[in-house]
């Protein structure tokens, strides 16, 4: 029983360029303390500039490395069979002018989208009719309805996305976070299939 080792690979880890990847970085190892210590400190891979942004560590690589030094160990795996190593490069300082340009572009684009939507559904006419139904008077610019509506539109977007700057209102994920999660899952599956050398093999015929 002491020679049985349980291994669970992590789904994604982040490392810097030119850093060495050890077993403990990409997997959780469970077993006797002496054996676990040896396995966790085994070198698996060294990140180089040629690796660009992504490295895939497959469970097969892990087995080969462990069996090479500890052939008598029985390995039991559970969880994911690959770890995505994301290489984080040194970030450059943010360009304030570029940030402001992108912010202005998004702001104007969002404002135009809202205004075009309101024009398509005749929002002003609807406000005029609603104001006339409530007060009995016809008003060309029913600000009594338009101002609260505009404020409510902004507050509704904040509540919808569940964020106000960096403050989160509750633990429930926002629709945007769900979509980003689904996109990340699809991206990870693509990367695993296309970047993993163990999952691809080319056989040339004669």
mmCIF file of N, CA, C and O in Angstrom, residues 142-179:
data_model
loop_
_atom_site.group_PDB
_atom_site.id
_atom_site.type_symbol
_atom_site.label_atom_id
_atom_site.label_comp_id
_atom_site.label_asym_id
_atom_site.label_seq_id
_atom_site.Cartn_x
_atom_site.Cartn_y
_atom_site.Cartn_z
ATOM 1 N N UNK A 142 -41.292 64.347 -22.034
ATOM 2 C CA UNK A 142 -41.733 63.966 -20.681
ATOM 3 C C UNK A 142 -40.543 63.579 -19.793
ATOM 4 O O UNK A 142 -40.278 62.396 -19.544
ATOM 5 N N UNK A 143 -39.825 64.604 -19.331
ATOM 6 C CA UNK A 143 -38.615 64.360 -18.535
ATOM 7 C C UNK A 143 -38.925 63.620 -17.233
ATOM 8 O O UNK A 143 -38.055 62.946 -16.677
ATOM 9 N N UNK A 144 -40.145 63.753 -16.759
ATOM 10 C CA UNK A 144 -40.539 63.074 -15.521
ATOM 11 C C UNK A 144 -40.414 61.557 -15.657
ATOM 12 O O UNK A 144 -40.163 60.861 -14.683
ATOM 13 N N UNK A 145 -40.549 61.065 -16.873
ATOM 14 C CA UNK A 145 -40.372 59.632 -17.145
ATOM 15 C C UNK A 145 -38.988 59.327 -17.704
ATOM 16 O O UNK A 145 -38.390 58.297 -17.384
ATOM 17 N N UNK A 146 -38.472 60.212 -18.538
ATOM 18 C CA UNK A 146 -37.220 59.940 -19.226
ATOM 19 C C UNK A 146 -36.015 59.937 -18.292
ATOM 20 O O UNK A 146 -35.109 59.110 -18.443
ATOM 21 N N UNK A 147 -35.995 60.859 -17.316
ATOM 22 C CA UNK A 147 -34.853 60.921 -16.390
ATOM 23 C C UNK A 147 -34.780 59.676 -15.502
ATOM 24 O O UNK A 147 -33.720 59.032 -15.415
ATOM 25 N N UNK A 148 -35.884 59.297 -14.822
ATOM 26 C CA UNK A 148 -35.815 58.044 -14.031
ATOM 27 C C UNK A 148 -35.511 56.820 -14.895
ATOM 28 O O UNK A 148 -34.810 55.901 -14.451
ATOM 29 N N UNK A 149 -36.025 56.814 -16.128
ATOM 30 C CA UNK A 149 -35.755 55.683 -17.028
ATOM 31 C C UNK A 149 -34.261 55.593 -17.346
ATOM 32 O O UNK A 149 -33.677 54.509 -17.345
ATOM 33 N N UNK A 150 -33.637 56.727 -17.615
ATOM 34 C CA UNK A 150 -32.200 56.743 -17.935
ATOM 35 C C UNK A 150 -31.363 56.271 -16.744
ATOM 36 O O UNK A 150 -30.413 55.502 -16.900
ATOM 37 N N UNK A 151 -31.737 56.754 -15.537
ATOM 38 C CA UNK A 151 -31.018 56.323 -14.327
ATOM 39 C C UNK A 151 -31.230 54.829 -14.104
ATOM 40 O O UNK A 151 -30.278 54.076 -13.800
ATOM 41 N N UNK A 152 -32.458 54.384 -14.274
ATOM 42 C CA UNK A 152 -32.756 52.962 -14.089
ATOM 43 C C UNK A 152 -32.048 52.076 -15.091
ATOM 44 O O UNK A 152 -31.657 50.946 -14.774
ATOM 45 N N UNK A 153 -31.849 52.569 -16.298
ATOM 46 C CA UNK A 153 -31.132 51.810 -17.321
ATOM 47 C C UNK A 153 -29.694 51.542 -16.897
ATOM 48 O O UNK A 153 -29.183 50.425 -17.017
ATOM 49 N N UNK A 154 -29.045 52.582 -16.360
ATOM 50 C CA UNK A 154 -27.667 52.411 -15.885
ATOM 51 C C UNK A 154 -27.577 51.492 -14.685
ATOM 52 O O UNK A 154 -26.713 50.610 -14.624
ATOM 53 N N UNK A 155 -28.488 51.678 -13.715
ATOM 54 C CA UNK A 155 -28.494 50.816 -12.532
ATOM 55 C C UNK A 155 -28.803 49.367 -12.902
ATOM 56 O O UNK A 155 -28.237 48.430 -12.331
ATOM 57 N N UNK A 156 -29.703 49.205 -13.874
ATOM 58 C CA UNK A 156 -30.040 47.850 -14.313
ATOM 59 C C UNK A 156 -28.848 47.134 -14.924
ATOM 60 O O UNK A 156 -28.650 45.939 -14.694
ATOM 61 N N UNK A 157 -28.035 47.857 -15.692
ATOM 62 C CA UNK A 157 -26.835 47.248 -16.282
ATOM 63 C C UNK A 157 -25.837 46.851 -15.201
ATOM 64 O O UNK A 157 -25.206 45.801 -15.275
ATOM 65 N N UNK A 158 -25.709 47.705 -14.161
ATOM 66 C CA UNK A 158 -24.794 47.386 -13.057
ATOM 67 C C UNK A 158 -25.249 46.126 -12.341
ATOM 68 O O UNK A 158 -24.454 45.223 -12.054
ATOM 69 N N UNK A 159 -26.554 46.035 -12.045
ATOM 70 C CA UNK A 159 -27.085 44.854 -11.357
ATOM 71 C C UNK A 159 -27.004 43.619 -12.242
ATOM 72 O O UNK A 159 -26.759 42.508 -11.763
ATOM 73 N N UNK A 160 -27.203 43.791 -13.542
ATOM 74 C CA UNK A 160 -27.161 42.665 -14.480
ATOM 75 C C UNK A 160 -25.774 42.038 -14.509
ATOM 76 O O UNK A 160 -25.623 40.820 -14.475
ATOM 77 N N UNK A 161 -24.743 42.883 -14.572
ATOM 78 C CA UNK A 161 -23.374 42.369 -14.632
ATOM 79 C C UNK A 161 -22.781 42.108 -13.250
ATOM 80 O O UNK A 161 -21.663 41.605 -13.134
ATOM 81 N N UNK A 162 -23.520 42.478 -12.187
ATOM 82 C CA UNK A 162 -23.142 42.127 -10.818
ATOM 83 C C UNK A 162 -21.814 42.765 -10.385
ATOM 84 O O UNK A 162 -21.115 42.229 -9.531
ATOM 85 N N UNK A 163 -21.454 43.882 -10.989
ATOM 86 C CA UNK A 163 -20.197 44.554 -10.639
ATOM 87 C C UNK A 163 -20.403 46.063 -10.639
ATOM 88 O O UNK A 163 -21.128 46.604 -11.477
ATOM 89 N N UNK A 164 -19.766 46.710 -9.686
ATOM 90 C CA UNK A 164 -19.657 48.160 -9.707
ATOM 91 C C UNK A 164 -18.187 48.488 -9.512
ATOM 92 O O UNK A 164 -17.648 48.376 -8.411
ATOM 93 N N UNK A 165 -17.501 48.810 -10.617
ATOM 94 C CA UNK A 165 -16.047 48.892 -10.660
ATOM 95 C C UNK A 165 -15.490 47.529 -10.227
ATOM 96 O O UNK A 165 -15.720 46.547 -10.906
ATOM 97 N N UNK A 166 -14.817 47.430 -9.085
ATOM 98 C CA UNK A 166 -14.285 46.132 -8.649
ATOM 99 C C UNK A 166 -15.102 45.503 -7.534
ATOM 100 O O UNK A 166 -14.748 44.448 -7.021
ATOM 101 N N UNK A 167 -16.175 46.154 -7.155
ATOM 102 C CA UNK A 167 -17.006 45.639 -6.075
ATOM 103 C C UNK A 167 -18.049 44.690 -6.642
ATOM 104 O O UNK A 167 -18.737 45.001 -7.604
ATOM 105 N N UNK A 168 -18.165 43.525 -6.003
ATOM 106 C CA UNK A 168 -19.123 42.510 -6.413
ATOM 107 C C UNK A 168 -20.265 42.493 -5.405
ATOM 108 O O UNK A 168 -20.041 42.530 -4.201
ATOM 109 N N UNK A 169 -21.508 42.408 -5.902
ATOM 110 C CA UNK A 169 -22.667 42.474 -5.030
ATOM 111 C C UNK A 169 -22.958 41.152 -4.335
ATOM 112 O O UNK A 169 -23.359 41.124 -3.176
ATOM 113 N N UNK A 170 -22.799 40.040 -5.026
ATOM 114 C CA UNK A 170 -23.038 38.729 -4.423
ATOM 115 C C UNK A 170 -22.170 37.687 -5.121
ATOM 116 O O UNK A 170 -21.416 38.014 -6.038
ATOM 117 N N UNK A 171 -22.293 36.431 -4.687
ATOM 118 C CA UNK A 171 -21.446 35.367 -5.220
ATOM 119 C C UNK A 171 -21.968 34.790 -6.532
ATOM 120 O O UNK A 171 -21.298 33.978 -7.159
ATOM 121 N N UNK A 172 -23.157 35.178 -6.913
ATOM 122 C CA UNK A 172 -23.733 34.639 -8.149
ATOM 123 C C UNK A 172 -22.986 35.180 -9.363
ATOM 124 O O UNK A 172 -22.792 36.391 -9.490
ATOM 125 N N UNK A 173 -22.544 34.311 -10.271
ATOM 126 C CA UNK A 173 -21.825 34.802 -11.455
ATOM 127 C C UNK A 173 -22.745 35.567 -12.383
ATOM 128 O O UNK A 173 -23.936 35.266 -12.499
ATOM 129 N N UNK A 174 -22.194 36.559 -13.032
ATOM 130 C CA UNK A 174 -22.980 37.352 -13.976
ATOM 131 C C UNK A 174 -23.056 36.623 -15.316
ATOM 132 O O UNK A 174 -22.258 35.723 -15.599
ATOM 133 N N UNK A 175 -24.022 36.988 -16.170
ATOM 134 C CA UNK A 175 -24.096 36.370 -17.510
ATOM 135 C C UNK A 175 -22.805 36.516 -18.306
ATOM 136 O O UNK A 175 -22.426 35.612 -19.052
ATOM 137 N N UNK A 176 -22.130 37.657 -18.143
ATOM 138 C CA UNK A 176 -20.865 37.853 -18.846
ATOM 139 C C UNK A 176 -19.819 36.862 -18.361
ATOM 140 O O UNK A 176 -19.046 36.304 -19.157
ATOM 141 N N UNK A 177 -19.769 36.618 -17.041
ATOM 142 C CA UNK A 177 -18.809 35.659 -16.492
ATOM 143 C C UNK A 177 -19.105 34.245 -16.972
ATOM 144 O O UNK A 177 -18.184 33.466 -17.237
ATOM 145 N N UNK A 178 -20.395 33.902 -17.097
ATOM 146 C CA UNK A 178 -20.766 32.584 -17.603
ATOM 147 C C UNK A 178 -20.295 32.411 -19.039
ATOM 148 O O UNK A 178 -19.730 31.365 -19.415
ATOM 149 N N UNK A 179 -20.506 33.441 -19.851
ATOM 150 C CA UNK A 179 -20.077 33.371 -21.247
ATOM 151 C C UNK A 179 -18.560 33.292 -21.353
ATOM 152 O O UNK A 179 -18.024 32.552 -22.180
#
